[in-house]
XYZ file of N, CA and C in Angstrom:
492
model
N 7.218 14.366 0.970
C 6.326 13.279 1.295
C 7.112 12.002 1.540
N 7.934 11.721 0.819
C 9.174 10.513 0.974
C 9.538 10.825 2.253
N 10.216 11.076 2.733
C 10.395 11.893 4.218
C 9.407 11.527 5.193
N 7.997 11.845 4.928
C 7.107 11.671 5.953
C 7.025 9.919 5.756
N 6.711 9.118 4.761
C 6.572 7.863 4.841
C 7.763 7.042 5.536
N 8.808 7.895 5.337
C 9.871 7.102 5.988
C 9.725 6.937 7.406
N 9.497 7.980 8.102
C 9.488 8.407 9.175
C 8.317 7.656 9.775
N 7.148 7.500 9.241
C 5.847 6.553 9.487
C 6.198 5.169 9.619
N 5.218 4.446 10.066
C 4.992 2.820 10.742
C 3.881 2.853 9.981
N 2.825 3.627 10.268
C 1.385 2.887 9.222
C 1.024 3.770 8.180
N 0.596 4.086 7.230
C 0.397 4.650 6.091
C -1.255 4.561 6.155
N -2.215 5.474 6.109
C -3.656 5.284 6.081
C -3.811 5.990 4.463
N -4.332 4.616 3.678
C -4.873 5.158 2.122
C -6.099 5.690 2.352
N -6.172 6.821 1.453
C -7.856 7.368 1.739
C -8.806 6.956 0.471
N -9.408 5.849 -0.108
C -9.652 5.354 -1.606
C -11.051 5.855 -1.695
N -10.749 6.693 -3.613
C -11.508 7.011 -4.319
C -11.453 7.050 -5.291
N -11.834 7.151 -6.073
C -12.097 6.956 -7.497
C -10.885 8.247 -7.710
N -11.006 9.014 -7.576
C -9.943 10.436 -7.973
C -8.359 10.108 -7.026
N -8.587 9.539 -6.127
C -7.144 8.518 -5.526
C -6.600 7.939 -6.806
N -7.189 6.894 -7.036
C -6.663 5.866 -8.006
C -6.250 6.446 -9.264
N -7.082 7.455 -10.088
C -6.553 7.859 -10.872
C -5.527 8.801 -10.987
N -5.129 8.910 -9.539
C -3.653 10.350 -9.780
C -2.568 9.840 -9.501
N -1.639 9.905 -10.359
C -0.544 9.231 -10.323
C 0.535 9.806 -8.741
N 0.294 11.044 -8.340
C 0.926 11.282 -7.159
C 0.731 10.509 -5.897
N -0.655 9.907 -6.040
C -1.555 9.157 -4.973
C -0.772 7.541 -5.599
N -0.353 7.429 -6.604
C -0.324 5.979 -6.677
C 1.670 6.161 -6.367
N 1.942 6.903 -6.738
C 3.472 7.051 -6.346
C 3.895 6.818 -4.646
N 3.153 7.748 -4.194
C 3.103 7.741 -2.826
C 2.691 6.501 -2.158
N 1.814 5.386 -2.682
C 1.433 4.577 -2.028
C 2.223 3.293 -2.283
N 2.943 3.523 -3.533
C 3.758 2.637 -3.931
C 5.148 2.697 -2.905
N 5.379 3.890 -2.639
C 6.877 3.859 -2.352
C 6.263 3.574 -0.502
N 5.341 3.591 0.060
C 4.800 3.123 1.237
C 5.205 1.698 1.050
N 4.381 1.095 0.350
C 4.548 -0.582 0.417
C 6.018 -0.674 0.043
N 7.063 -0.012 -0.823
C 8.006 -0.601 -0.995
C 9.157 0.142 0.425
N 8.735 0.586 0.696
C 9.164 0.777 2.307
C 8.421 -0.151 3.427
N 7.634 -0.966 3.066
C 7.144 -2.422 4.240
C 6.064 -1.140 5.162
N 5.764 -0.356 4.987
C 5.111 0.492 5.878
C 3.865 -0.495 5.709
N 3.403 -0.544 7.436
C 1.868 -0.734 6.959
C 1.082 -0.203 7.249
N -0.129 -0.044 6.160
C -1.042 0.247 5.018
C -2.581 0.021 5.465
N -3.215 1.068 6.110
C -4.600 0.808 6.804
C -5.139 1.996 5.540
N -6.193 1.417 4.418
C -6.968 1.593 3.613
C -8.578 1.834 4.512
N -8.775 3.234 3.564
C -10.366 3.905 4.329
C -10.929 4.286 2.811
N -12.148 4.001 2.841
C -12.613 4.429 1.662
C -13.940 5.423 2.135
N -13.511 6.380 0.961
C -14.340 7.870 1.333
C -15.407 7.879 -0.006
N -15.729 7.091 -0.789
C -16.563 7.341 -1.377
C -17.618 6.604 -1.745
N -18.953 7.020 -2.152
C -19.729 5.994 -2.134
C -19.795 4.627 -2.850
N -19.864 3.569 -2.408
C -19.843 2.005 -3.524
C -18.593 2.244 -4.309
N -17.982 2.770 -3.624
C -16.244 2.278 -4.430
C -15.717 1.207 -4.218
N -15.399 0.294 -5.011
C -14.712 -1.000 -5.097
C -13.459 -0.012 -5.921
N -12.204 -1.177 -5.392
C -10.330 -0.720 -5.762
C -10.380 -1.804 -6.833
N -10.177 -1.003 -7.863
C -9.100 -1.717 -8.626
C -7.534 -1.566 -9.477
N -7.147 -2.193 -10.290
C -6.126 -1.909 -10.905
C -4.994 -1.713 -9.763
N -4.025 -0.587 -9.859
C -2.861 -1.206 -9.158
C -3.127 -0.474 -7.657
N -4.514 0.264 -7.497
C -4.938 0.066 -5.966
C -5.589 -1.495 -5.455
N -6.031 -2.002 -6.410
C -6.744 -3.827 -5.570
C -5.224 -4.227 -5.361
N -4.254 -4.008 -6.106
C -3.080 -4.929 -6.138
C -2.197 -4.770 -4.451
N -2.499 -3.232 -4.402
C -1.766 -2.598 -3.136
C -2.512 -3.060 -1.979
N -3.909 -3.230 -1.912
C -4.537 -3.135 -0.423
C -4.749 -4.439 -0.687
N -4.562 -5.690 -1.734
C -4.931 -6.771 -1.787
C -6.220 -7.332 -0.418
N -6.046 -7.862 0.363
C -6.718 -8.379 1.135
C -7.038 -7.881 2.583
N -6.543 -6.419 2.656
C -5.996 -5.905 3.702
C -7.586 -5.522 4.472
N -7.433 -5.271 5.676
C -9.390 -4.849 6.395
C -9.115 -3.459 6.131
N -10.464 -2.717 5.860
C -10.437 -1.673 5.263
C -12.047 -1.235 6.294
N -11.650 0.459 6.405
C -12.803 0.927 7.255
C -13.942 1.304 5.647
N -15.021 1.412 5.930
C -15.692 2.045 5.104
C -16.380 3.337 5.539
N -16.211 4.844 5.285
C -16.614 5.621 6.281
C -17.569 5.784 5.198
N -18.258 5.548 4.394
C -19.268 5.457 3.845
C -20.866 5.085 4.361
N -20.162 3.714 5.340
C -21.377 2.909 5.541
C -21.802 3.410 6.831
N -21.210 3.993 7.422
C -20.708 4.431 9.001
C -21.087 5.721 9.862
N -21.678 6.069 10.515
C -21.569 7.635 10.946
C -20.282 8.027 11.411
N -19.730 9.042 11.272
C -18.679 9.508 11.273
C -17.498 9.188 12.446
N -18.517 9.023 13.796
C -17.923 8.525 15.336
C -17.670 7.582 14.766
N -18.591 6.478 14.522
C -18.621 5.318 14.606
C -17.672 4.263 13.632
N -16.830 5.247 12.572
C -16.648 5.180 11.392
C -14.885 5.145 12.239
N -14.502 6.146 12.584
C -13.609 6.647 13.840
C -12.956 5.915 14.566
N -14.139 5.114 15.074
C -14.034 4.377 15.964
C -13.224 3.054 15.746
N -13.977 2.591 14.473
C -13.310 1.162 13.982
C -11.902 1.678 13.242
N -11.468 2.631 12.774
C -10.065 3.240 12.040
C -9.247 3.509 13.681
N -9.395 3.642 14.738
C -8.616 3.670 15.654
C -8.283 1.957 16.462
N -9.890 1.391 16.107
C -9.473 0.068 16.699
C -8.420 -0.766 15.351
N -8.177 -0.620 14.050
C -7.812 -0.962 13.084
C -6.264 -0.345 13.804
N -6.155 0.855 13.797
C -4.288 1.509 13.694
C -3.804 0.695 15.365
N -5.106 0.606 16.282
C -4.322 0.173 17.388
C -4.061 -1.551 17.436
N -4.588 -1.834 16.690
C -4.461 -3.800 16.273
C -2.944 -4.118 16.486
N -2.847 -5.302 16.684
C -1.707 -5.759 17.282
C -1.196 -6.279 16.142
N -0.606 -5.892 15.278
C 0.558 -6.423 14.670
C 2.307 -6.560 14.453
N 2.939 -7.845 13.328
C 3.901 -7.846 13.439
C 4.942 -6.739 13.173
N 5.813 -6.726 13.351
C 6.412 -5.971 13.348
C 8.257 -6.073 13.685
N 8.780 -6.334 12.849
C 10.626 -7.044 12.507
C 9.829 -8.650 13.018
N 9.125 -9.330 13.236
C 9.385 -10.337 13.966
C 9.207 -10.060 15.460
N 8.611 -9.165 15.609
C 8.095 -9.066 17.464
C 6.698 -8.587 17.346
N 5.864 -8.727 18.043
C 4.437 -8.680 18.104
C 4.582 -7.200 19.106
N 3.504 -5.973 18.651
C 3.851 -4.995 19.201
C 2.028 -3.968 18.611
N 2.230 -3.226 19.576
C 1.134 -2.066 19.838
C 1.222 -1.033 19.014
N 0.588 -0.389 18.104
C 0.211 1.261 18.235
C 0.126 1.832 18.906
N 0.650 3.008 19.889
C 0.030 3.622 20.799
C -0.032 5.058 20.160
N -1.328 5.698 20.247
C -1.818 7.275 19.594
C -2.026 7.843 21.263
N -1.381 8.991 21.020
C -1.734 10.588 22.245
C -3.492 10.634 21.964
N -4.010 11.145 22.689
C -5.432 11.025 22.878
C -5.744 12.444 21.435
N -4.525 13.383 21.981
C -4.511 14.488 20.910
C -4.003 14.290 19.493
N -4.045 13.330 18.954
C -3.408 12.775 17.461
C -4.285 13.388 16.732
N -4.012 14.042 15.751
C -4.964 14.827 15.102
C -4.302 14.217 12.893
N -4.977 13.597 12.818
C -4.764 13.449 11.241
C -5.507 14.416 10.258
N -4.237 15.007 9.829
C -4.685 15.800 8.412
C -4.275 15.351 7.133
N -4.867 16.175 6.163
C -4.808 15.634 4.933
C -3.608 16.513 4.336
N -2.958 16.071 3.467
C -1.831 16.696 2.669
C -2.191 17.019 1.196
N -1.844 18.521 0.848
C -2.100 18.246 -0.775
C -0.367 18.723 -0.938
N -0.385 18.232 -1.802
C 1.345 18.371 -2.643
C 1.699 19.145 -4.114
N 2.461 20.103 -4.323
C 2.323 20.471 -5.527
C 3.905 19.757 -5.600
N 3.805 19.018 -7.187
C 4.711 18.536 -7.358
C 5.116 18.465 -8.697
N 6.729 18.911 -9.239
C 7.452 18.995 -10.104
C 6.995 17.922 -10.908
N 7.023 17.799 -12.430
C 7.553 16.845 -13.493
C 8.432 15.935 -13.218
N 9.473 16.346 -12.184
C 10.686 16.089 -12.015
C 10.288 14.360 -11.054
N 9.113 14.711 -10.053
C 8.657 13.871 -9.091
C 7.587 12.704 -9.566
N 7.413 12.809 -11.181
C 6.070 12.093 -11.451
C 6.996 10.987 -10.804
N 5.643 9.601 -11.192
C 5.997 8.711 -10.769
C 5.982 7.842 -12.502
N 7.065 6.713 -12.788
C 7.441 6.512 -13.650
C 7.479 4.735 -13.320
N 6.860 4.100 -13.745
C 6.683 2.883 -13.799
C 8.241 2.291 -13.579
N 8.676 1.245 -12.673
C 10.291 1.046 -12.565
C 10.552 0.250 -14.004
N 11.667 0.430 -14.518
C 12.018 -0.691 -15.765
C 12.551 -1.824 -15.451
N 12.130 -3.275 -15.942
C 12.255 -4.145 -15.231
C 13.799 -4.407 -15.785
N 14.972 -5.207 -14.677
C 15.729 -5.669 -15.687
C 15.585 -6.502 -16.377
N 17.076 -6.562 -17.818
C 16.443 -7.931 -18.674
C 17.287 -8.900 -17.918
N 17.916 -9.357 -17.085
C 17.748 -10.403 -15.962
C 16.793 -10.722 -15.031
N 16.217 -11.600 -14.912
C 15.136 -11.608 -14.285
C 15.953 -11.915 -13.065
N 17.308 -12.793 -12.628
C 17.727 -12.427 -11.323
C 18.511 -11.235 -10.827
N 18.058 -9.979 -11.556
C 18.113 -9.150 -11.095
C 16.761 -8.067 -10.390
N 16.043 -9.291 -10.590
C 14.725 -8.112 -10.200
C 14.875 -7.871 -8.852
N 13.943 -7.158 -8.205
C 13.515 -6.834 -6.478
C 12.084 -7.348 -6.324
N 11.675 -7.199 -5.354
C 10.431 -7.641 -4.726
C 9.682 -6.687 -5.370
N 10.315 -5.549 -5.715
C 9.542 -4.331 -6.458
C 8.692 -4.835 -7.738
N 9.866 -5.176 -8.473
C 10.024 -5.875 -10.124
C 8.648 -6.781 -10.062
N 8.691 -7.259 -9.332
C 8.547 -8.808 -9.411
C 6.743 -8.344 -8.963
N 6.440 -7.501 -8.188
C 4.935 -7.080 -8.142
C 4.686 -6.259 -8.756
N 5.405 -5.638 -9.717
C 4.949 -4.671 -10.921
C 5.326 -5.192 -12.441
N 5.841 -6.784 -12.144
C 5.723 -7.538 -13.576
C 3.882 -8.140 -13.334
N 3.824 -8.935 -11.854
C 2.482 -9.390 -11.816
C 1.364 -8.139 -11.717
N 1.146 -7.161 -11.833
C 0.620 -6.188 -12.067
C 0.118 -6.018 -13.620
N 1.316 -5.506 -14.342
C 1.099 -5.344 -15.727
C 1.012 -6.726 -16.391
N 1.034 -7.782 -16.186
C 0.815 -9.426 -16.154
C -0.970 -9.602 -15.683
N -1.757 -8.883 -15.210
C -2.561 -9.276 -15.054
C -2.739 -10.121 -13.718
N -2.302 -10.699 -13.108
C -2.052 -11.583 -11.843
C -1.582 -11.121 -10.443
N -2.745 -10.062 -10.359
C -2.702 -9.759 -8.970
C -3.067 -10.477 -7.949
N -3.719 -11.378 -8.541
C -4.343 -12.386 -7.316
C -3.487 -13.179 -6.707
N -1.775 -13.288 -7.398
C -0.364 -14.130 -6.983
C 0.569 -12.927 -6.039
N -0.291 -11.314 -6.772
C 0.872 -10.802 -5.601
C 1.189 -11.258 -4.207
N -0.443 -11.851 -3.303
C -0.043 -11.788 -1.568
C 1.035 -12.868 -1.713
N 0.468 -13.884 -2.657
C 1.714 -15.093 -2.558
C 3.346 -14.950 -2.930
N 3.378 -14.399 -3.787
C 4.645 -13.697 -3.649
C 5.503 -12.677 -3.078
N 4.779 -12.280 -2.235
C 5.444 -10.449 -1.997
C 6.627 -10.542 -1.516
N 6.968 -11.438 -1.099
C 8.681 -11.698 -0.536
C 9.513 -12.535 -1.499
N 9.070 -12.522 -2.757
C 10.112 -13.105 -4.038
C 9.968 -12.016 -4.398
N 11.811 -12.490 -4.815
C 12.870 -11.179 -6.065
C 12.658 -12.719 -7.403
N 13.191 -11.525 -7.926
C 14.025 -12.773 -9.245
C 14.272 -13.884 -9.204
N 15.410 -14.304 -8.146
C 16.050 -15.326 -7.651
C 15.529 -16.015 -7.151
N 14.175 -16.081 -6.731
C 13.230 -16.854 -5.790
C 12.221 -17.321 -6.545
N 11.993 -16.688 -7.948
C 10.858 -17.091 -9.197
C 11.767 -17.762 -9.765
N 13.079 -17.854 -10.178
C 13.754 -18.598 -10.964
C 13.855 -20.152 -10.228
N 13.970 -19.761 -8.655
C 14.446 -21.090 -7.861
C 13.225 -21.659 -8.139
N 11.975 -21.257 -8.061
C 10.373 -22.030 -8.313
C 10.523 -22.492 -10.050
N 10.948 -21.633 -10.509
C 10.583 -22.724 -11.817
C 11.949 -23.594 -12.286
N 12.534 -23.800 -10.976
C 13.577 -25.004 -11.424
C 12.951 -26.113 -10.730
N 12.234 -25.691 -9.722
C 11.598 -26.411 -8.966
C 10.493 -27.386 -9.861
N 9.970 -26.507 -10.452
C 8.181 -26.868 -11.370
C 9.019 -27.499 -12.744
């Protein structure tokens, strides 16, 4: 699965209540965002609101609801969503999908070996990553600072509170 995200540009979350609670689903979506992949969120179940460290991941992001939607129509707005014009290194650029793009679903059987294991933060805080630093505001409670931070490490929270 590491492999396939690498290889990807957009990552489509499928959110449900049984998403959020499996740690393979939160591994996988983690190592998406910490690969800059972007992240088009669909929610498949009824009156599901994200929380915990899925609100943290899709923070503010537009999200299809195929809930509310007939299935075309549902389709429809998840293709106008992947074909949206976004950035990309710093150049403004297209999606383009084969008319024949066919998305399937993946199930994974996966080793002990592959759980996913919360990162340990260092005890330097200018040693953290951009990683650190949205999985201190995570278990901190203050997801609502992740969008504002997502491009501070360590070194960039330390430079702010020399600043403050």
């Amino acid at each position: 699965m590491a492999k396939a995200i690498e290889r990807s540009t957009t990552i489509i979350i499928c959110m449900s209540e049984q998403y959020r609670k499996s740690n393979y689903c939160r591994a996988e979506a983690q190592y998406a965002f910490q690969c800059q992949r972007r992240i088009v969120p669909i929610v498949l179940q009824k009156q599901y609101k994200p929380d915990g460290w899925l609100l943290f991941l899709i923070g503010q992001l537009l999200y299809v609801d195929f809930t509310k939607y007939e299935f075309p129509q549902a389709m429809k707005m998840l293709f106008k969503e992947l074909n949206a014009t976004h950035i990309v290194d710093g150049n403004t650029g297209d999606i383009q999908f084969k008319q024949d793009t066919v998305v399937t679903s993946l199930v994974l059987r996966m080793s002990p070996s592959n759980l996913y294991l919360p990162p340990i933060l260092p005890e330097k805080i200018s040693d953290w990553t951009q990683i650190h630093v949205q999985e201190w505001l995570t278990q901190h409670n203050l997801i609502h600072l992740s969008r504002l931070l997502v491009d501070c490490n360590g070194s960039s929270l330390l430079y702010f509170d020399d600043l403050i």
